[in-house]
mmCIF file of C-alpha atoms in Angstrom:
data_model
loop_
_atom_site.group_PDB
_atom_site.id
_atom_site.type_symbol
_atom_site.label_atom_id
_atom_site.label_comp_id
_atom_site.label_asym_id
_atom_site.label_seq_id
_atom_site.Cartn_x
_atom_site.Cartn_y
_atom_site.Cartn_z
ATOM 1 C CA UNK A 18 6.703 -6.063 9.885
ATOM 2 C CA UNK A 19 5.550 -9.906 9.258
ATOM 3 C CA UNK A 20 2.164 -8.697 7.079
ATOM 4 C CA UNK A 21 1.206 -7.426 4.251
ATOM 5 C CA UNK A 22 1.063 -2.930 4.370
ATOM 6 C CA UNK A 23 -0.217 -0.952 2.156
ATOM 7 C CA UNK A 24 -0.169 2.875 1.773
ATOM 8 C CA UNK A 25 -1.179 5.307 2.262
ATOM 9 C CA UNK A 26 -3.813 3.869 5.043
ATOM 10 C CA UNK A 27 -6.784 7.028 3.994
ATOM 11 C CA UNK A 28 -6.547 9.031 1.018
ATOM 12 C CA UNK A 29 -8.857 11.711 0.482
ATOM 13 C CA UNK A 30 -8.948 13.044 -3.754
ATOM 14 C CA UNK A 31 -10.666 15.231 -5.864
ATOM 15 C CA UNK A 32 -12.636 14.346 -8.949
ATOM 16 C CA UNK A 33 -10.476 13.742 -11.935
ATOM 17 C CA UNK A 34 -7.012 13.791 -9.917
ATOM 18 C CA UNK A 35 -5.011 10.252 -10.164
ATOM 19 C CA UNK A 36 -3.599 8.583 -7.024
ATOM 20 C CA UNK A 37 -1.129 5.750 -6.720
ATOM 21 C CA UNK A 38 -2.210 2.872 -4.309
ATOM 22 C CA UNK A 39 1.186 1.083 -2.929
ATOM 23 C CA UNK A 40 1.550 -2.778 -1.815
ATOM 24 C CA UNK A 41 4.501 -4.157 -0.310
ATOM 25 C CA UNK A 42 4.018 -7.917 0.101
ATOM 26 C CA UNK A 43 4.779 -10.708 2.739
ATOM 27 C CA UNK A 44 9.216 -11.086 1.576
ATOM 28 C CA UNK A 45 9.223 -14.342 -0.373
ATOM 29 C CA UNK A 46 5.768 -14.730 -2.120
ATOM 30 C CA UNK A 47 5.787 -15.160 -5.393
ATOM 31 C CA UNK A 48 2.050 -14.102 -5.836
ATOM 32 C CA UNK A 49 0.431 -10.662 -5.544
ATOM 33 C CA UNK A 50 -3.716 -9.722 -5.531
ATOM 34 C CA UNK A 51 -4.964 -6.721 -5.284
ATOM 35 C CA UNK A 52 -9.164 -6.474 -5.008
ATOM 36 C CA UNK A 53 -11.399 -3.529 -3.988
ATOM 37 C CA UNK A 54 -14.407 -3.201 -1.341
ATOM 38 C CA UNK A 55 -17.363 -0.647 -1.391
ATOM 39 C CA UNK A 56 -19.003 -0.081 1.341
ATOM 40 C CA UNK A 57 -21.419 -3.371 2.451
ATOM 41 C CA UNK A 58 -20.122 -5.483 -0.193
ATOM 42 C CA UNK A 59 -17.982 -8.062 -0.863
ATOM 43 C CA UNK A 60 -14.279 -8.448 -2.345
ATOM 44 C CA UNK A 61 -14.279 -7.721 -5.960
ATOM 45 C CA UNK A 62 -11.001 -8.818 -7.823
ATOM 46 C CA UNK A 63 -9.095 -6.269 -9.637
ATOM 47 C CA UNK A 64 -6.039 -8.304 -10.753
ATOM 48 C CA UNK A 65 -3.417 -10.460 -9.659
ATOM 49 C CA UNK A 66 0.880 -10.835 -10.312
ATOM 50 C CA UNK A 67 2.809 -14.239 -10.305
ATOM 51 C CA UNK A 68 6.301 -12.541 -10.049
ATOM 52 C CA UNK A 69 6.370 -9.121 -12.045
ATOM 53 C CA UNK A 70 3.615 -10.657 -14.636
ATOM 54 C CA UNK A 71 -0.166 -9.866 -14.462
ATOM 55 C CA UNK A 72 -1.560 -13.080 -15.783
ATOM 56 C CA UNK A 73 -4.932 -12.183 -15.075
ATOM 57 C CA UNK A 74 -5.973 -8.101 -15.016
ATOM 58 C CA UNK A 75 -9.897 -8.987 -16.325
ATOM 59 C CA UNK A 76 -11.169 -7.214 -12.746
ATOM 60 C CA UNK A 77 -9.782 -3.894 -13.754
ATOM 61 C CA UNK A 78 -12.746 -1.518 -14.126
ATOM 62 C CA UNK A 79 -11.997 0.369 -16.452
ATOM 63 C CA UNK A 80 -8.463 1.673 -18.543
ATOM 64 C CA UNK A 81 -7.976 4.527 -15.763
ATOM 65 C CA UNK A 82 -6.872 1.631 -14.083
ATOM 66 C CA UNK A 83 -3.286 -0.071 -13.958
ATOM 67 C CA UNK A 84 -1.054 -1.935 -12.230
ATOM 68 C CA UNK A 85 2.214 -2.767 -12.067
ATOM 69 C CA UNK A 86 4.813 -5.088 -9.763
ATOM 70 C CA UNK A 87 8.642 -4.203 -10.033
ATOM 71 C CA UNK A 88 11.575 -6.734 -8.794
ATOM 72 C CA UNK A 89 9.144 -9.277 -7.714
ATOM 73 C CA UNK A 90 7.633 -7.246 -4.604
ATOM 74 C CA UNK A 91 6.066 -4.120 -4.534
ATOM 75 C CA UNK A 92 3.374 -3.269 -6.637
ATOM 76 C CA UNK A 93 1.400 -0.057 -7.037
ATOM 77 C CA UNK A 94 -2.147 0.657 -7.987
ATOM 78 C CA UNK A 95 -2.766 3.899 -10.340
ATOM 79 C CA UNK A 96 -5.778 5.434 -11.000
ATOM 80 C CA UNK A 97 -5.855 8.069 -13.277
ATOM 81 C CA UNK A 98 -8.793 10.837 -13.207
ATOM 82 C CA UNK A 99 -10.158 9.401 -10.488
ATOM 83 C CA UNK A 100 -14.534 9.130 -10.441
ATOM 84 C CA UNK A 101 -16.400 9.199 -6.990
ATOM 85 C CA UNK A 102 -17.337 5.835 -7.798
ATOM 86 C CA UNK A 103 -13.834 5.099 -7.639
ATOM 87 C CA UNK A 104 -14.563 5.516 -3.720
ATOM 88 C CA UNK A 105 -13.821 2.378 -1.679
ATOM 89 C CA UNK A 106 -11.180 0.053 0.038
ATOM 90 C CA UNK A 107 -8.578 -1.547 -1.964
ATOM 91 C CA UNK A 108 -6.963 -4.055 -0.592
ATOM 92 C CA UNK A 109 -3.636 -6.015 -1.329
ATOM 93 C CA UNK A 110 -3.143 -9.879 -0.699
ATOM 94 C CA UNK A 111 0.097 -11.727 -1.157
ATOM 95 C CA UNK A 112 0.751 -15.551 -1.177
ATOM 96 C CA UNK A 113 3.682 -17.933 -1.218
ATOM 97 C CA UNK A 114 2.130 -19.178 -4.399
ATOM 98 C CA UNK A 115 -1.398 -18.605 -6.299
ATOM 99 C CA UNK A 116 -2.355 -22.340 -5.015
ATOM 100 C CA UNK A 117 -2.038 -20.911 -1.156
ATOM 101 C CA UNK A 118 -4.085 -18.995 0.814
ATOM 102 C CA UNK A 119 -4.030 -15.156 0.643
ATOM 103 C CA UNK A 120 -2.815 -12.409 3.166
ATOM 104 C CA UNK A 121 -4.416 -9.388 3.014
ATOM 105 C CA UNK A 122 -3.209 -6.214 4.075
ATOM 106 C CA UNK A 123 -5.324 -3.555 6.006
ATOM 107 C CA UNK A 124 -6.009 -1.599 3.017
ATOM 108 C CA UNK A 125 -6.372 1.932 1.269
ATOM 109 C CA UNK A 126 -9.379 3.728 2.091
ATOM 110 C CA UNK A 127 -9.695 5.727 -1.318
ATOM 111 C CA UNK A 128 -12.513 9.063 -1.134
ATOM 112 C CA UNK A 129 -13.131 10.652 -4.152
ATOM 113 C CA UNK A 130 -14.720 13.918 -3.715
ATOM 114 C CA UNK B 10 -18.898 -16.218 -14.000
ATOM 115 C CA UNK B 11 -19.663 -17.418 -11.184
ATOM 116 C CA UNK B 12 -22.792 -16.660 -8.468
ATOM 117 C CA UNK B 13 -22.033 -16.749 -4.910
ATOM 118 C CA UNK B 14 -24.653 -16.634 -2.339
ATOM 119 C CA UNK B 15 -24.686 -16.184 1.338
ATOM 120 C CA UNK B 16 -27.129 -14.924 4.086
ATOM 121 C CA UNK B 17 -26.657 -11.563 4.545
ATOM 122 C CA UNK B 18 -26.787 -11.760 8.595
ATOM 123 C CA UNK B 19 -27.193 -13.763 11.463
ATOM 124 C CA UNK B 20 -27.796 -13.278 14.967
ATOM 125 C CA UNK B 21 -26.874 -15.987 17.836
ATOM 126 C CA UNK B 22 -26.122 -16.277 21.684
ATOM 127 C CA UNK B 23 -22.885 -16.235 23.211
ATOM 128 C CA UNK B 24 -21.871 -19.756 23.564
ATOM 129 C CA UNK B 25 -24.439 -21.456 20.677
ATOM 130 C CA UNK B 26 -23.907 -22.822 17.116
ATOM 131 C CA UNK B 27 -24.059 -21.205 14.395
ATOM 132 C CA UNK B 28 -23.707 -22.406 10.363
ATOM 133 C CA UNK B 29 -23.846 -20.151 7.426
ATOM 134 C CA UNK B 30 -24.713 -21.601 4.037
ATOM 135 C CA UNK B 31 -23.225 -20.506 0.796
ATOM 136 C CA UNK B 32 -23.890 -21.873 -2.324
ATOM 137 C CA UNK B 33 -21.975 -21.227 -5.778
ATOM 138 C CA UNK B 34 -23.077 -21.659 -9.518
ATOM 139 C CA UNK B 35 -19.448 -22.343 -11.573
ATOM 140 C CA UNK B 36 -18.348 -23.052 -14.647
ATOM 141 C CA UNK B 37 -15.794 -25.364 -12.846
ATOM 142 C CA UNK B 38 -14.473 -25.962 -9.682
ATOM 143 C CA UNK B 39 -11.296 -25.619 -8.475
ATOM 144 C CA UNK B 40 -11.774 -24.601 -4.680
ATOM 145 C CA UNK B 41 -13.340 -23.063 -1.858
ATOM 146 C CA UNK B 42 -11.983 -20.402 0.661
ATOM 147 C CA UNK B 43 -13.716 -18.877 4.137
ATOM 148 C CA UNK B 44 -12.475 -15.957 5.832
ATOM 149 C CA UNK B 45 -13.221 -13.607 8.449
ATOM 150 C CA UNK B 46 -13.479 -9.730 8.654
ATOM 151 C CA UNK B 47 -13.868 -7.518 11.357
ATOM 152 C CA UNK B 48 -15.216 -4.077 11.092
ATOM 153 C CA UNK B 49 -12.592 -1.946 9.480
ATOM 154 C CA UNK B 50 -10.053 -4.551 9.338
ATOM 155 C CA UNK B 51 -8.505 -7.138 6.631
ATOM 156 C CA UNK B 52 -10.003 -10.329 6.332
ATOM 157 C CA UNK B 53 -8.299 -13.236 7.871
ATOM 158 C CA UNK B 54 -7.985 -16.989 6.394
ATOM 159 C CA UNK B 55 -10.089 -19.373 8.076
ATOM 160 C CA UNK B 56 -10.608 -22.716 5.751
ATOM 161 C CA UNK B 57 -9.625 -23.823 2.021
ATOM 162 C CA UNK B 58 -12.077 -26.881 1.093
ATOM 163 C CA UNK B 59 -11.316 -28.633 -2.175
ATOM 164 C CA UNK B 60 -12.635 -32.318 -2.051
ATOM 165 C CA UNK B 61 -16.528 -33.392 -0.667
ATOM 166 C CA UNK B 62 -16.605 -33.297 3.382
ATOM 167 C CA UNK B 63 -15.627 -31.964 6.418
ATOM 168 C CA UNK B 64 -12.657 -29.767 7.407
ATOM 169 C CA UNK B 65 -12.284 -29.339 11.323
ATOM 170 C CA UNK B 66 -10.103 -26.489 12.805
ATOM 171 C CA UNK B 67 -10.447 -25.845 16.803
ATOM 172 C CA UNK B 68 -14.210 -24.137 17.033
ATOM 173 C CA UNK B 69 -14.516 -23.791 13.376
ATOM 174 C CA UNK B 70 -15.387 -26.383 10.787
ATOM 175 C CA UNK B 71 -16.292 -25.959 7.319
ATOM 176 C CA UNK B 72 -18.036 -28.626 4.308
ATOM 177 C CA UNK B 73 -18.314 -28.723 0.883
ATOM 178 C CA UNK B 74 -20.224 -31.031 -1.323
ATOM 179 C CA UNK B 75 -19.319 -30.166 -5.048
ATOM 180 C CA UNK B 76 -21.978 -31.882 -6.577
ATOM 181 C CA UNK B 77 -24.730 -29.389 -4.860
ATOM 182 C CA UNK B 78 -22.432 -26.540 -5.115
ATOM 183 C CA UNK B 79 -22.839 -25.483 -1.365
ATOM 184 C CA UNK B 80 -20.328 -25.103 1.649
ATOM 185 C CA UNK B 81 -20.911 -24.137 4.722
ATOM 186 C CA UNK B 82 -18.908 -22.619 7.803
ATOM 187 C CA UNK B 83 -19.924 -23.583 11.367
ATOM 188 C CA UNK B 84 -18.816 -21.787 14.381
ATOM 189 C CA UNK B 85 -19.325 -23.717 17.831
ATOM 190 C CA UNK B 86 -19.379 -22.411 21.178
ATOM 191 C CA UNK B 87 -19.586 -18.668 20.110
ATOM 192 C CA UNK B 88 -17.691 -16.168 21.451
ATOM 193 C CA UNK B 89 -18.782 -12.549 21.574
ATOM 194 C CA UNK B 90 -15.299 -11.988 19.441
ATOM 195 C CA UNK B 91 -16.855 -13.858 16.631
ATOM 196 C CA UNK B 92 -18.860 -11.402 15.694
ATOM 197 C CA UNK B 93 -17.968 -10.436 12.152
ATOM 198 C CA UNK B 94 -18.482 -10.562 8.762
ATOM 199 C CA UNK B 95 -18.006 -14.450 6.906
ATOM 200 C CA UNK B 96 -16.879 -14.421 3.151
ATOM 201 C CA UNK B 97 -17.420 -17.057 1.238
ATOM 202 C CA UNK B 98 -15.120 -17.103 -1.883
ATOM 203 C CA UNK B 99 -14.379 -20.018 -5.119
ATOM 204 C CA UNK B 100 -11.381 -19.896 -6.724
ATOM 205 C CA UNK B 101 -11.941 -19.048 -10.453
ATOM 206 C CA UNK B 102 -11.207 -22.317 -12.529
ATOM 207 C CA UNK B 103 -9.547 -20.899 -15.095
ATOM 208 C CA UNK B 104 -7.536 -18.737 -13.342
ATOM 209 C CA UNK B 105 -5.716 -19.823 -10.160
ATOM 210 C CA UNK B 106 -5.061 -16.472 -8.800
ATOM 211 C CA UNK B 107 -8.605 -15.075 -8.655
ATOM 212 C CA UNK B 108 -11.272 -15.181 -6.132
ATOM 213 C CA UNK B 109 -14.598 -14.496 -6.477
ATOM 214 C CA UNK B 110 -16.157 -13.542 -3.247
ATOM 215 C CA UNK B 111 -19.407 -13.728 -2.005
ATOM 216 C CA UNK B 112 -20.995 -10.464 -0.163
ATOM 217 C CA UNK B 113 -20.258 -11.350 3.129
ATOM 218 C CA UNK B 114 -22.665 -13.152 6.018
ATOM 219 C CA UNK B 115 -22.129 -10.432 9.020
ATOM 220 C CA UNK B 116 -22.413 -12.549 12.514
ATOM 221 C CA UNK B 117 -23.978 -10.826 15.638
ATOM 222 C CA UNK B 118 -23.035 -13.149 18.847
ATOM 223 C CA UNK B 119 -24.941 -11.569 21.858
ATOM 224 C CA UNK B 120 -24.428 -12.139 25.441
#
């Protein structure tokens, strides 16, 4: 496809269990967001990759949360020992550059039980 | 940090106007960004403002006027498809990659 996916689409977790979160972005951008939405809220950013390199991770909650973008394209989301308040939509974006717009993708609807 | 604020909801008539306000308290300024969600989906790009004025696209037209820190998005001739949330977000001046989004301004359009 043209978009963004992400996946899985629902995930469904117990307390304390760790899930991986997976991004594959628009082929050919450079840049690579990744920001999470509870329910009635707005976007909050999480971090963001300019190739493989995180030049800004200051949204990450909390060290249970990481990160990482291999070969310039995928990226995954991990977070370990998950928390019910860990419970929300994350959502990937992708760009040609940071100074462009963003793409999102549909999203992971994380449920921590 | 920065403080983003937008009406929570508004309500207008198939075929009307309709304008929502946000206003933002930064450091810096380095850009402004509107897009659209619909229920259960991922939001969609409507408008980037960076410079004072107006920014026309087809039905939708969005301002900015740095010195008050306020924008706003305006929606003509509403369609009941338009009903969905607004997000206001400012691009973080020290950091081009991050957005910092407002809460959302969720549009009813009724017939």
């Amino acid at each position: 496809g043209a978009g963004v996916s992400q996946s899985p689409s629902n995930k469904v977790t117990e307390k304390g269990k760790d899930v991986e979160l997976r991004c594959d972005p628009i082929s050919g951008h450079t840049a690579l967001y990744w920001y999470r939405q509870s329910l009635g809220q707005g976007l909050e950013f999480l971090i963001y990759f300019q190739g493989n390199s995180a030049p800004d991770k200051s949204g990450l909650p909390s060290d249970r949360f990481s990160a990482e973008r291999t070969g310039g394209s995928v990226s995954t989301l991990t977070i370990q020992r998950t928390q019910q308040e860990d419970s929300a939509v994350y959502l990937c974006a992708s760009s040609p550059g940071v100074h462009n717009e963003q793409f999102f993708g549909p999203g992971t609807r994380l449920t921590v039980l | 940090g920065q403080n983003i604020d937008q009406p929570t909801e508004m309500t207008a008539t198939e075929g009307a106007i309709v304008q929502i306000n946000c206003t933002y308290q930064t450091s810096g300024f380095n850009g402004l960004f509107w897009y659209q969600q619909h229920a259960g989906e991922a939001p969609t790009f409507l408008s980037y403002n960076v410079l004072d004025g107006l920014e026309e696209k087809g039905r939708f037209s969005s301002f900015l006027s740095r010195s008050k820190g306020y924008s706003y998005l305006l929606l003509k001739e509403l369609q009941m498809k338009d009903s969905a949330s607004y997000l206001c977000a400012v691009r973080d001046p020290d950091s081009w990659g991050k957005l910092q989004f407002g809460a959302g301004t969720q549009v009813v359009v009724t017939p």
